[in-house]
Amino acid sequence: MSHMLPDYPRIQPQTPWPIQDSVSERIQMAFRATGSGEPEPAGDTSELLADGRLIRSERMARVEAVLLISRGALTANRLGQLAGLSDAAEVAEMIATLNEGYDRGGSAFRIEQTATGYLMMTRPALVSWLDRLHERQSQLKLSPPMMETLTIVAYQQPVTRAGVESIRGVQSAEMIRQLIDRGLIKVGGEEDSLGRPFLYVTTRQFLDMFGLGRVQDLPDYHSIGRKATAKAEPAESIEENTSQAA
């Protein structure tokens, strides 16, 4: 007997990081907004104030922007070319000024010179925190069976494992275990029936992951149970008609 999963609304993890375009495309968009992108005469009007504030010129802002969106190190010549500056020496001077501004202002970033060029990097003191954040972000990658199981729990909660499996049509113990390990669902009680099976519900981490304030903010889906039953009724009717004909 085949099982069909109810047509749940699609819920997608929310992430604060935008999807990056290629460096060249982003820079070209910026140049179209601010000017032609042609190299300008040497000289910069940026100013580092006594209180640590850095007043950036448009030229310096372009250098900083290119470094922020670059996926790899850039040589001074390449950076100057992308940012529309006249020469590599001017790039080096701007980077020194930016770093001084970062240091005075307690910025999380610093521009480092590596073997292959300049690279915008976070300060070493933040590395352990970023590692934990990266580990959390990896939890957003759910396999289709896990996403299917999570969706059923989200809309049917509180629900037993048997309830999940009756909709999916396959064993779901491993999917439930993995979702518990990731902190997306938890045991919310026991059903008052034979064997007192666990009831599963979603967690606060689930709400954060999908950008929800509460479970009631899930995409609207009316009478999931009745729709699932309605899909099964035609098969039951055929069986009844066959029995009557016999």
PDB file of C-alpha atoms in Angstrom:
ATOM      1  CA  MET A   1       0.000   0.000   0.000  1.00  0.00           C
ATOM      2  CA  SER A   2       1.462   3.337  -1.006  1.00  0.00           C
ATOM      3  CA  HIS A   3       1.366   6.352   1.295  1.00  0.00           C
ATOM      4  CA  MET A   4       1.116   9.943   0.183  1.00  0.00           C
ATOM      5  CA  LEU A   5       2.437  12.722   2.378  1.00  0.00           C
ATOM      6  CA  PRO A   6      -0.105  15.537   2.907  1.00  0.00           C
ATOM      7  CA  ASP A   7       0.681  18.630   0.886  1.00  0.00           C
ATOM      8  CA  TYR A   8       2.221  20.682   3.708  1.00  0.00           C
ATOM      9  CA  PRO A   9       3.225  24.298   3.073  1.00  0.00           C
ATOM     10  CA  ARG A  10       6.969  24.594   2.526  1.00  0.00           C
ATOM     11  CA  ILE A  11       8.916  25.998   5.458  1.00  0.00           C
ATOM     12  CA  GLN A  12      12.491  27.094   4.889  1.00  0.00           C
ATOM     13  CA  PRO A  13      15.328  27.809   7.334  1.00  0.00           C
ATOM     14  CA  GLN A  14      16.110  31.472   7.760  1.00  0.00           C
ATOM     15  CA  THR A  15      19.706  32.703   7.734  1.00  0.00           C
ATOM     16  CA  PRO A  16      21.070  36.217   8.280  1.00  0.00           C
ATOM     17  CA  TRP A  17      23.762  35.759   5.647  1.00  0.00           C
ATOM     18  CA  PRO A  18      22.925  36.848   2.076  1.00  0.00           C
ATOM     19  CA  ILE A  19      23.835  34.637  -0.857  1.00  0.00           C
ATOM     20  CA  GLN A  20      27.052  35.992  -2.381  1.00  0.00           C
ATOM     21  CA  ASP A  21      27.369  36.848  -6.033  1.00  0.00           C
ATOM     22  CA  SER A  22      30.721  36.751  -7.754  1.00  0.00           C
ATOM     23  CA  VAL A  23      33.154  39.490  -6.761  1.00  0.00           C
ATOM     24  CA  SER A  24      33.249  41.014 -10.223  1.00  0.00           C
ATOM     25  CA  GLU A  25      29.433  41.212 -10.469  1.00  0.00           C
ATOM     26  CA  ARG A  26      29.123  42.904  -7.066  1.00  0.00           C
ATOM     27  CA  ILE A  27      31.846  45.417  -7.883  1.00  0.00           C
ATOM     28  CA  GLN A  28      30.347  46.229 -11.265  1.00  0.00           C
ATOM     29  CA  MET A  29      26.995  46.898  -9.588  1.00  0.00           C
ATOM     30  CA  ALA A  30      28.674  49.238  -7.097  1.00  0.00           C
ATOM     31  CA  PHE A  31      30.499  51.111  -9.847  1.00  0.00           C
ATOM     32  CA  ARG A  32      27.298  51.571 -11.828  1.00  0.00           C
ATOM     33  CA  ALA A  33      25.739  53.130  -8.734  1.00  0.00           C
ATOM     34  CA  THR A  34      28.640  55.468  -7.861  1.00  0.00           C
ATOM     35  CA  GLY A  35      30.408  56.232 -11.110  1.00  0.00           C
ATOM     36  CA  SER A  36      32.158  54.836 -14.127  1.00  0.00           C
ATOM     37  CA  GLY A  37      34.759  52.805 -12.244  1.00  0.00           C
ATOM     38  CA  GLU A  38      37.614  54.428 -14.166  1.00  0.00           C
ATOM     39  CA  PRO A  39      40.896  54.980 -12.229  1.00  0.00           C
ATOM     40  CA  GLU A  40      41.001  58.337 -10.447  1.00  0.00           C
ATOM     41  CA  PRO A  41      43.949  60.661  -9.803  1.00  0.00           C
ATOM     42  CA  ALA A  42      46.168  59.791  -6.839  1.00  0.00           C
ATOM     43  CA  GLY A  43      45.346  61.304  -3.462  1.00  0.00           C
ATOM     44  CA  ASP A  44      42.847  60.481  -0.774  1.00  0.00           C
ATOM     45  CA  THR A  45      40.654  62.607   1.461  1.00  0.00           C
ATOM     46  CA  SER A  46      40.052  60.035   4.193  1.00  0.00           C
ATOM     47  CA  GLU A  47      40.711  61.254   7.737  1.00  0.00           C
ATOM     48  CA  LEU A  48      41.386  59.370  10.981  1.00  0.00           C
ATOM     49  CA  LEU A  49      40.103  61.557  13.824  1.00  0.00           C
ATOM     50  CA  ALA A  50      41.643  61.811  17.282  1.00  0.00           C
ATOM     51  CA  ASP A  51      38.701  59.945  18.846  1.00  0.00           C
ATOM     52  CA  GLY A  52      39.368  56.941  16.595  1.00  0.00           C
ATOM     53  CA  ARG A  53      36.606  57.566  14.074  1.00  0.00           C
ATOM     54  CA  LEU A  54      37.608  57.037  10.458  1.00  0.00           C
ATOM     55  CA  ILE A  55      36.064  59.325   7.859  1.00  0.00           C
ATOM     56  CA  ARG A  56      36.281  57.276   4.667  1.00  0.00           C
ATOM     57  CA  SER A  57      36.513  58.751   1.230  1.00  0.00           C
ATOM     58  CA  GLU A  58      34.640  57.037  -1.583  1.00  0.00           C
ATOM     59  CA  ARG A  59      37.948  55.591  -2.783  1.00  0.00           C
ATOM     60  CA  MET A  60      38.757  54.028   0.581  1.00  0.00           C
ATOM     61  CA  ALA A  61      35.209  52.738   0.933  1.00  0.00           C
ATOM     62  CA  ARG A  62      35.593  50.926  -2.389  1.00  0.00           C
ATOM     63  CA  VAL A  63      38.811  49.248  -1.239  1.00  0.00           C
ATOM     64  CA  GLU A  64      37.112  48.115   1.953  1.00  0.00           C
ATOM     65  CA  ALA A  65      34.038  46.889   0.083  1.00  0.00           C
ATOM     66  CA  VAL A  66      36.105  44.807  -2.351  1.00  0.00           C
ATOM     67  CA  LEU A  67      37.957  43.151   0.534  1.00  0.00           C
ATOM     68  CA  LEU A  68      34.719  42.428   2.384  1.00  0.00           C
ATOM     69  CA  ILE A  69      33.118  40.541  -0.501  1.00  0.00           C
ATOM     70  CA  SER A  70      36.229  38.830  -1.831  1.00  0.00           C
ATOM     71  CA  ARG A  71      36.394  35.062  -1.266  1.00  0.00           C
ATOM     72  CA  GLY A  72      40.195  35.041  -1.417  1.00  0.00           C
ATOM     73  CA  ALA A  73      43.305  37.169  -1.032  1.00  0.00           C
ATOM     74  CA  LEU A  74      43.908  39.950  -3.557  1.00  0.00           C
ATOM     75  CA  THR A  75      47.233  41.449  -4.563  1.00  0.00           C
ATOM     76  CA  ALA A  76      47.634  45.206  -4.225  1.00  0.00           C
ATOM     77  CA  ASN A  77      47.583  45.578  -8.010  1.00  0.00           C
ATOM     78  CA  ARG A  78      44.410  43.514  -8.397  1.00  0.00           C
ATOM     79  CA  LEU A  79      42.729  45.289  -5.493  1.00  0.00           C
ATOM     80  CA  GLY A  80      43.589  48.661  -6.971  1.00  0.00           C
ATOM     81  CA  GLN A  81      42.239  47.575 -10.348  1.00  0.00           C
ATOM     82  CA  LEU A  82      38.930  46.383  -8.867  1.00  0.00           C
ATOM     83  CA  ALA A  83      38.521  49.457  -6.667  1.00  0.00           C
ATOM     84  CA  GLY A  84      39.462  51.916  -9.408  1.00  0.00           C
ATOM     85  CA  LEU A  85      42.624  53.268  -7.754  1.00  0.00           C
ATOM     86  CA  SER A  86      45.729  54.568  -9.514  1.00  0.00           C
ATOM     87  CA  ASP A  87      48.469  52.328  -8.105  1.00  0.00           C
ATOM     88  CA  ALA A  88      49.422  49.634  -5.591  1.00  0.00           C
ATOM     89  CA  ALA A  89      51.198  52.101  -3.274  1.00  0.00           C
ATOM     90  CA  GLU A  90      47.945  53.983  -2.717  1.00  0.00           C
ATOM     91  CA  VAL A  91      46.217  50.687  -1.890  1.00  0.00           C
ATOM     92  CA  ALA A  92      48.854  49.865   0.742  1.00  0.00           C
ATOM     93  CA  GLU A  93      48.489  53.312   2.332  1.00  0.00           C
ATOM     94  CA  MET A  94      44.711  52.965   2.522  1.00  0.00           C
ATOM     95  CA  ILE A  95      44.954  49.511   4.051  1.00  0.00           C
ATOM     96  CA  ALA A  96      47.330  50.820   6.733  1.00  0.00           C
ATOM     97  CA  THR A  97      44.852  53.598   7.545  1.00  0.00           C
ATOM     98  CA  LEU A  98      41.929  51.174   7.627  1.00  0.00           C
ATOM     99  CA  ASN A  99      43.780  48.866  10.015  1.00  0.00           C
ATOM    100  CA  GLU A 100      44.634  51.765  12.306  1.00  0.00           C
ATOM    101  CA  GLY A 101      40.966  52.735  12.327  1.00  0.00           C
ATOM    102  CA  TYR A 102      39.941  49.139  13.062  1.00  0.00           C
ATOM    103  CA  ASP A 103      42.440  48.957  15.947  1.00  0.00           C
ATOM    104  CA  ARG A 104      41.327  52.224  17.531  1.00  0.00           C
ATOM    105  CA  GLY A 105      37.653  51.412  17.122  1.00  0.00           C
ATOM    106  CA  GLY A 106      37.894  47.855  18.469  1.00  0.00           C
ATOM    107  CA  SER A 107      36.655  46.352  15.201  1.00  0.00           C
ATOM    108  CA  ALA A 108      36.184  42.601  14.785  1.00  0.00           C
ATOM    109  CA  PHE A 109      38.117  42.806  11.499  1.00  0.00           C
ATOM    110  CA  ARG A 110      41.641  43.429  10.360  1.00  0.00           C
ATOM    111  CA  ILE A 111      43.211  43.351   6.887  1.00  0.00           C
ATOM    112  CA  GLU A 112      46.135  40.931   6.830  1.00  0.00           C
ATOM    113  CA  GLN A 113      48.777  40.510   4.144  1.00  0.00           C
ATOM    114  CA  THR A 114      49.191  36.843   3.259  1.00  0.00           C
ATOM    115  CA  ALA A 115      51.512  35.095   0.818  1.00  0.00           C
ATOM    116  CA  THR A 116      49.034  35.726  -2.000  1.00  0.00           C
ATOM    117  CA  GLY A 117      47.739  39.181  -1.135  1.00  0.00           C
ATOM    118  CA  TYR A 118      45.473  41.122   1.199  1.00  0.00           C
ATOM    119  CA  LEU A 119      42.618  39.417   3.016  1.00  0.00           C
ATOM    120  CA  MET A 120      39.932  40.726   5.357  1.00  0.00           C
ATOM    121  CA  MET A 121      40.024  38.514   8.451  1.00  0.00           C
ATOM    122  CA  THR A 122      38.370  38.343  11.865  1.00  0.00           C
ATOM    123  CA  ARG A 123      40.505  38.818  14.946  1.00  0.00           C
ATOM    124  CA  PRO A 124      41.914  35.660  16.595  1.00  0.00           C
ATOM    125  CA  ALA A 125      39.959  36.331  19.813  1.00  0.00           C
ATOM    126  CA  LEU A 126      36.713  35.680  17.933  1.00  0.00           C
ATOM    127  CA  VAL A 127      37.731  32.423  16.260  1.00  0.00           C
ATOM    128  CA  SER A 128      36.286  30.076  18.917  1.00  0.00           C
ATOM    129  CA  TRP A 129      32.960  31.920  18.892  1.00  0.00           C
ATOM    130  CA  LEU A 130      32.787  31.805  15.091  1.00  0.00           C
ATOM    131  CA  ASP A 131      33.532  28.065  15.157  1.00  0.00           C
ATOM    132  CA  ARG A 132      30.489  27.528  17.386  1.00  0.00           C
ATOM    133  CA  LEU A 133      28.391  29.692  15.097  1.00  0.00           C
ATOM    134  CA  HIS A 134      29.543  27.717  12.051  1.00  0.00           C
ATOM    135  CA  GLU A 135      28.597  24.466  13.789  1.00  0.00           C
ATOM    136  CA  ARG A 136      25.122  25.839  14.439  1.00  0.00           C
ATOM    137  CA  GLN A 137      24.737  26.954  10.833  1.00  0.00           C
ATOM    138  CA  SER A 138      25.591  23.448   9.633  1.00  0.00           C
ATOM    139  CA  GLN A 139      22.409  22.287  11.345  1.00  0.00           C
ATOM    140  CA  LEU A 140      20.415  24.110   8.692  1.00  0.00           C
ATOM    141  CA  LYS A 141      21.357  21.394   6.221  1.00  0.00           C
ATOM    142  CA  LEU A 142      18.533  18.878   6.611  1.00  0.00           C
ATOM    143  CA  SER A 143      18.076  15.886   4.350  1.00  0.00           C
ATOM    144  CA  PRO A 144      14.678  15.525   2.608  1.00  0.00           C
ATOM    145  CA  PRO A 145      13.575  12.690   4.988  1.00  0.00           C
ATOM    146  CA  MET A 146      14.547  14.802   7.998  1.00  0.00           C
ATOM    147  CA  MET A 147      12.737  17.839   6.617  1.00  0.00           C
ATOM    148  CA  GLU A 148       9.671  15.710   5.924  1.00  0.00           C
ATOM    149  CA  THR A 149       9.681  14.332   9.473  1.00  0.00           C
ATOM    150  CA  LEU A 150      10.227  17.778  10.998  1.00  0.00           C
ATOM    151  CA  THR A 151       7.353  19.242   8.989  1.00  0.00           C
ATOM    152  CA  ILE A 152       4.988  16.518  10.197  1.00  0.00           C
ATOM    153  CA  VAL A 153       5.986  17.092  13.828  1.00  0.00           C
ATOM    154  CA  ALA A 154       5.635  20.864  13.402  1.00  0.00           C
ATOM    155  CA  TYR A 155       2.063  20.653  12.078  1.00  0.00           C
ATOM    156  CA  GLN A 156       0.803  17.637  14.032  1.00  0.00           C
ATOM    157  CA  GLN A 157       2.435  18.272  17.401  1.00  0.00           C
ATOM    158  CA  PRO A 158       2.197  16.790  19.899  1.00  0.00           C
ATOM    159  CA  VAL A 159       2.567  13.606  17.872  1.00  0.00           C
ATOM    160  CA  THR A 160       3.870  10.098  18.549  1.00  0.00           C
ATOM    161  CA  ARG A 161       6.401   8.256  16.432  1.00  0.00           C
ATOM    162  CA  ALA A 162       3.575   6.019  15.219  1.00  0.00           C
ATOM    163  CA  GLY A 163       1.675   9.127  14.153  1.00  0.00           C
ATOM    164  CA  VAL A 164       4.646  10.340  12.125  1.00  0.00           C
ATOM    165  CA  GLU A 165       5.152   6.930  10.546  1.00  0.00           C
ATOM    166  CA  SER A 166       1.463   6.596   9.624  1.00  0.00           C
ATOM    167  CA  ILE A 167       1.834   9.729   7.473  1.00  0.00           C
ATOM    168  CA  ARG A 168       5.308   9.036   6.064  1.00  0.00           C
ATOM    169  CA  GLY A 169       4.636   5.356   5.482  1.00  0.00           C
ATOM    170  CA  VAL A 170       8.143   4.366   6.600  1.00  0.00           C
ATOM    171  CA  GLN A 171      10.048   3.836   9.837  1.00  0.00           C
ATOM    172  CA  SER A 172      10.995   7.203  11.325  1.00  0.00           C
ATOM    173  CA  ALA A 173      12.838   6.388  14.559  1.00  0.00           C
ATOM    174  CA  GLU A 174      16.227   7.402  13.119  1.00  0.00           C
ATOM    175  CA  MET A 175      14.909  10.657  11.664  1.00  0.00           C
ATOM    176  CA  ILE A 176      13.343  11.541  15.021  1.00  0.00           C
ATOM    177  CA  ARG A 177      16.592  10.729  16.839  1.00  0.00           C
ATOM    178  CA  GLN A 178      18.595  12.983  14.508  1.00  0.00           C
ATOM    179  CA  LEU A 179      16.141  15.845  14.918  1.00  0.00           C
ATOM    180  CA  ILE A 180      16.369  15.494  18.707  1.00  0.00           C
ATOM    181  CA  ASP A 181      20.184  15.496  18.487  1.00  0.00           C
ATOM    182  CA  ARG A 182      20.020  18.756  16.503  1.00  0.00           C
ATOM    183  CA  GLY A 183      17.750  20.308  19.099  1.00  0.00           C
ATOM    184  CA  LEU A 184      14.851  20.841  16.683  1.00  0.00           C
ATOM    185  CA  ILE A 185      12.329  18.554  18.392  1.00  0.00           C
ATOM    186  CA  LYS A 186      12.005  17.121  21.901  1.00  0.00           C
ATOM    187  CA  VAL A 187       9.816  14.845  23.999  1.00  0.00           C
ATOM    188  CA  GLY A 188       6.885  16.930  25.164  1.00  0.00           C
ATOM    189  CA  GLY A 189       5.054  14.300  27.189  1.00  0.00           C
ATOM    190  CA  GLU A 190       3.472  10.864  26.913  1.00  0.00           C
ATOM    191  CA  GLU A 191       0.268   9.798  25.208  1.00  0.00           C
ATOM    192  CA  ASP A 192      -2.376   8.371  27.508  1.00  0.00           C
ATOM    193  CA  SER A 193      -2.647   5.073  25.664  1.00  0.00           C
ATOM    194  CA  LEU A 194      -1.247   1.540  25.805  1.00  0.00           C
ATOM    195  CA  GLY A 195       2.531   1.682  26.306  1.00  0.00           C
ATOM    196  CA  ARG A 196       2.386   5.461  26.928  1.00  0.00           C
ATOM    197  CA  PRO A 197       4.420   6.405  23.807  1.00  0.00           C
ATOM    198  CA  PHE A 198       6.356   9.660  23.761  1.00  0.00           C
ATOM    199  CA  LEU A 199       4.795  12.756  22.242  1.00  0.00           C
ATOM    200  CA  TYR A 200       7.141  14.909  20.168  1.00  0.00           C
ATOM    201  CA  VAL A 201       7.019  18.694  19.822  1.00  0.00           C
ATOM    202  CA  THR A 202       9.234  21.344  18.255  1.00  0.00           C
ATOM    203  CA  THR A 203      11.692  23.464  20.246  1.00  0.00           C
ATOM    204  CA  ARG A 204      12.651  27.120  20.565  1.00  0.00           C
ATOM    205  CA  GLN A 205      15.641  26.362  18.351  1.00  0.00           C
ATOM    206  CA  PHE A 206      13.216  25.216  15.653  1.00  0.00           C
ATOM    207  CA  LEU A 207      11.433  28.570  15.865  1.00  0.00           C
ATOM    208  CA  ASP A 208      14.744  30.448  15.590  1.00  0.00           C
ATOM    209  CA  MET A 209      15.883  28.315  12.672  1.00  0.00           C
ATOM    210  CA  PHE A 210      12.740  29.031  10.650  1.00  0.00           C
ATOM    211  CA  GLY A 211      12.363  32.658  11.699  1.00  0.00           C
ATOM    212  CA  LEU A 212       9.156  32.102  13.673  1.00  0.00           C
ATOM    213  CA  GLY A 213       7.961  33.799  16.846  1.00  0.00           C
ATOM    214  CA  ARG A 214       5.683  30.912  17.821  1.00  0.00           C
ATOM    215  CA  VAL A 215       4.320  27.680  16.387  1.00  0.00           C
ATOM    216  CA  GLN A 216       1.109  29.463  15.404  1.00  0.00           C
ATOM    217  CA  ASP A 217       3.149  31.526  12.915  1.00  0.00           C
ATOM    218  CA  LEU A 218       3.704  28.475  10.692  1.00  0.00           C
ATOM    219  CA  PRO A 219       2.258  28.837   7.167  1.00  0.00           C
ATOM    220  CA  ASP A 220      -1.484  28.260   7.424  1.00  0.00           C
ATOM    221  CA  TYR A 221      -2.664  24.736   6.794  1.00  0.00           C
ATOM    222  CA  HIS A 222      -6.236  23.806   7.716  1.00  0.00           C
ATOM    223  CA  SER A 223      -7.316  20.429   8.972  1.00  0.00           C
ATOM    224  CA  ILE A 224      -4.209  18.442   8.109  1.00  0.00           C
ATOM    225  CA  GLY A 225      -5.624  15.307   9.683  1.00  0.00           C
ATOM    226  CA  ARG A 226      -8.857  15.526   7.685  1.00  0.00           C
ATOM    227  CA  LYS A 227      -6.960  16.061   4.437  1.00  0.00           C
ATOM    228  CA  ALA A 228      -4.767  13.056   5.114  1.00  0.00           C
ATOM    229  CA  THR A 229      -7.885  10.976   5.818  1.00  0.00           C
ATOM    230  CA  ALA A 230      -9.615  12.287   2.705  1.00  0.00           C
ATOM    231  CA  LYS A 231      -6.739  11.083   0.525  1.00  0.00           C
ATOM    232  CA  ALA A 232      -7.079   7.595   1.985  1.00  0.00           C
ATOM    233  CA  GLU A 233     -10.884   7.368   1.552  1.00  0.00           C
ATOM    234  CA  PRO A 234     -10.976   6.527  -2.181  1.00  0.00           C
ATOM    235  CA  ALA A 235      -8.904   3.394  -1.594  1.00  0.00           C
ATOM    236  CA  GLU A 236     -11.153   2.356   1.288  1.00  0.00           C
ATOM    237  CA  SER A 237     -14.274   2.941  -0.836  1.00  0.00           C
ATOM    238  CA  ILE A 238     -12.877   0.734  -3.605  1.00  0.00           C
ATOM    239  CA  GLU A 239     -12.270  -2.044  -1.113  1.00  0.00           C
ATOM    240  CA  GLU A 240     -15.841  -1.727   0.217  1.00  0.00           C
ATOM    241  CA  ASN A 241     -17.345  -1.782  -3.281  1.00  0.00           C
ATOM    242  CA  THR A 242     -15.290  -4.817  -4.180  1.00  0.00           C
ATOM    243  CA  SER A 243     -16.496  -6.643  -1.086  1.00  0.00           C
ATOM    244  CA  GLN A 244     -20.132  -5.801  -1.815  1.00  0.00           C
ATOM    245  CA  ALA A 245     -19.816  -6.957  -5.419  1.00  0.00           C
ATOM    246  CA  ALA A 246     -18.422 -10.287  -4.253  1.00  0.00           C
TER     247      ALA A 246
END
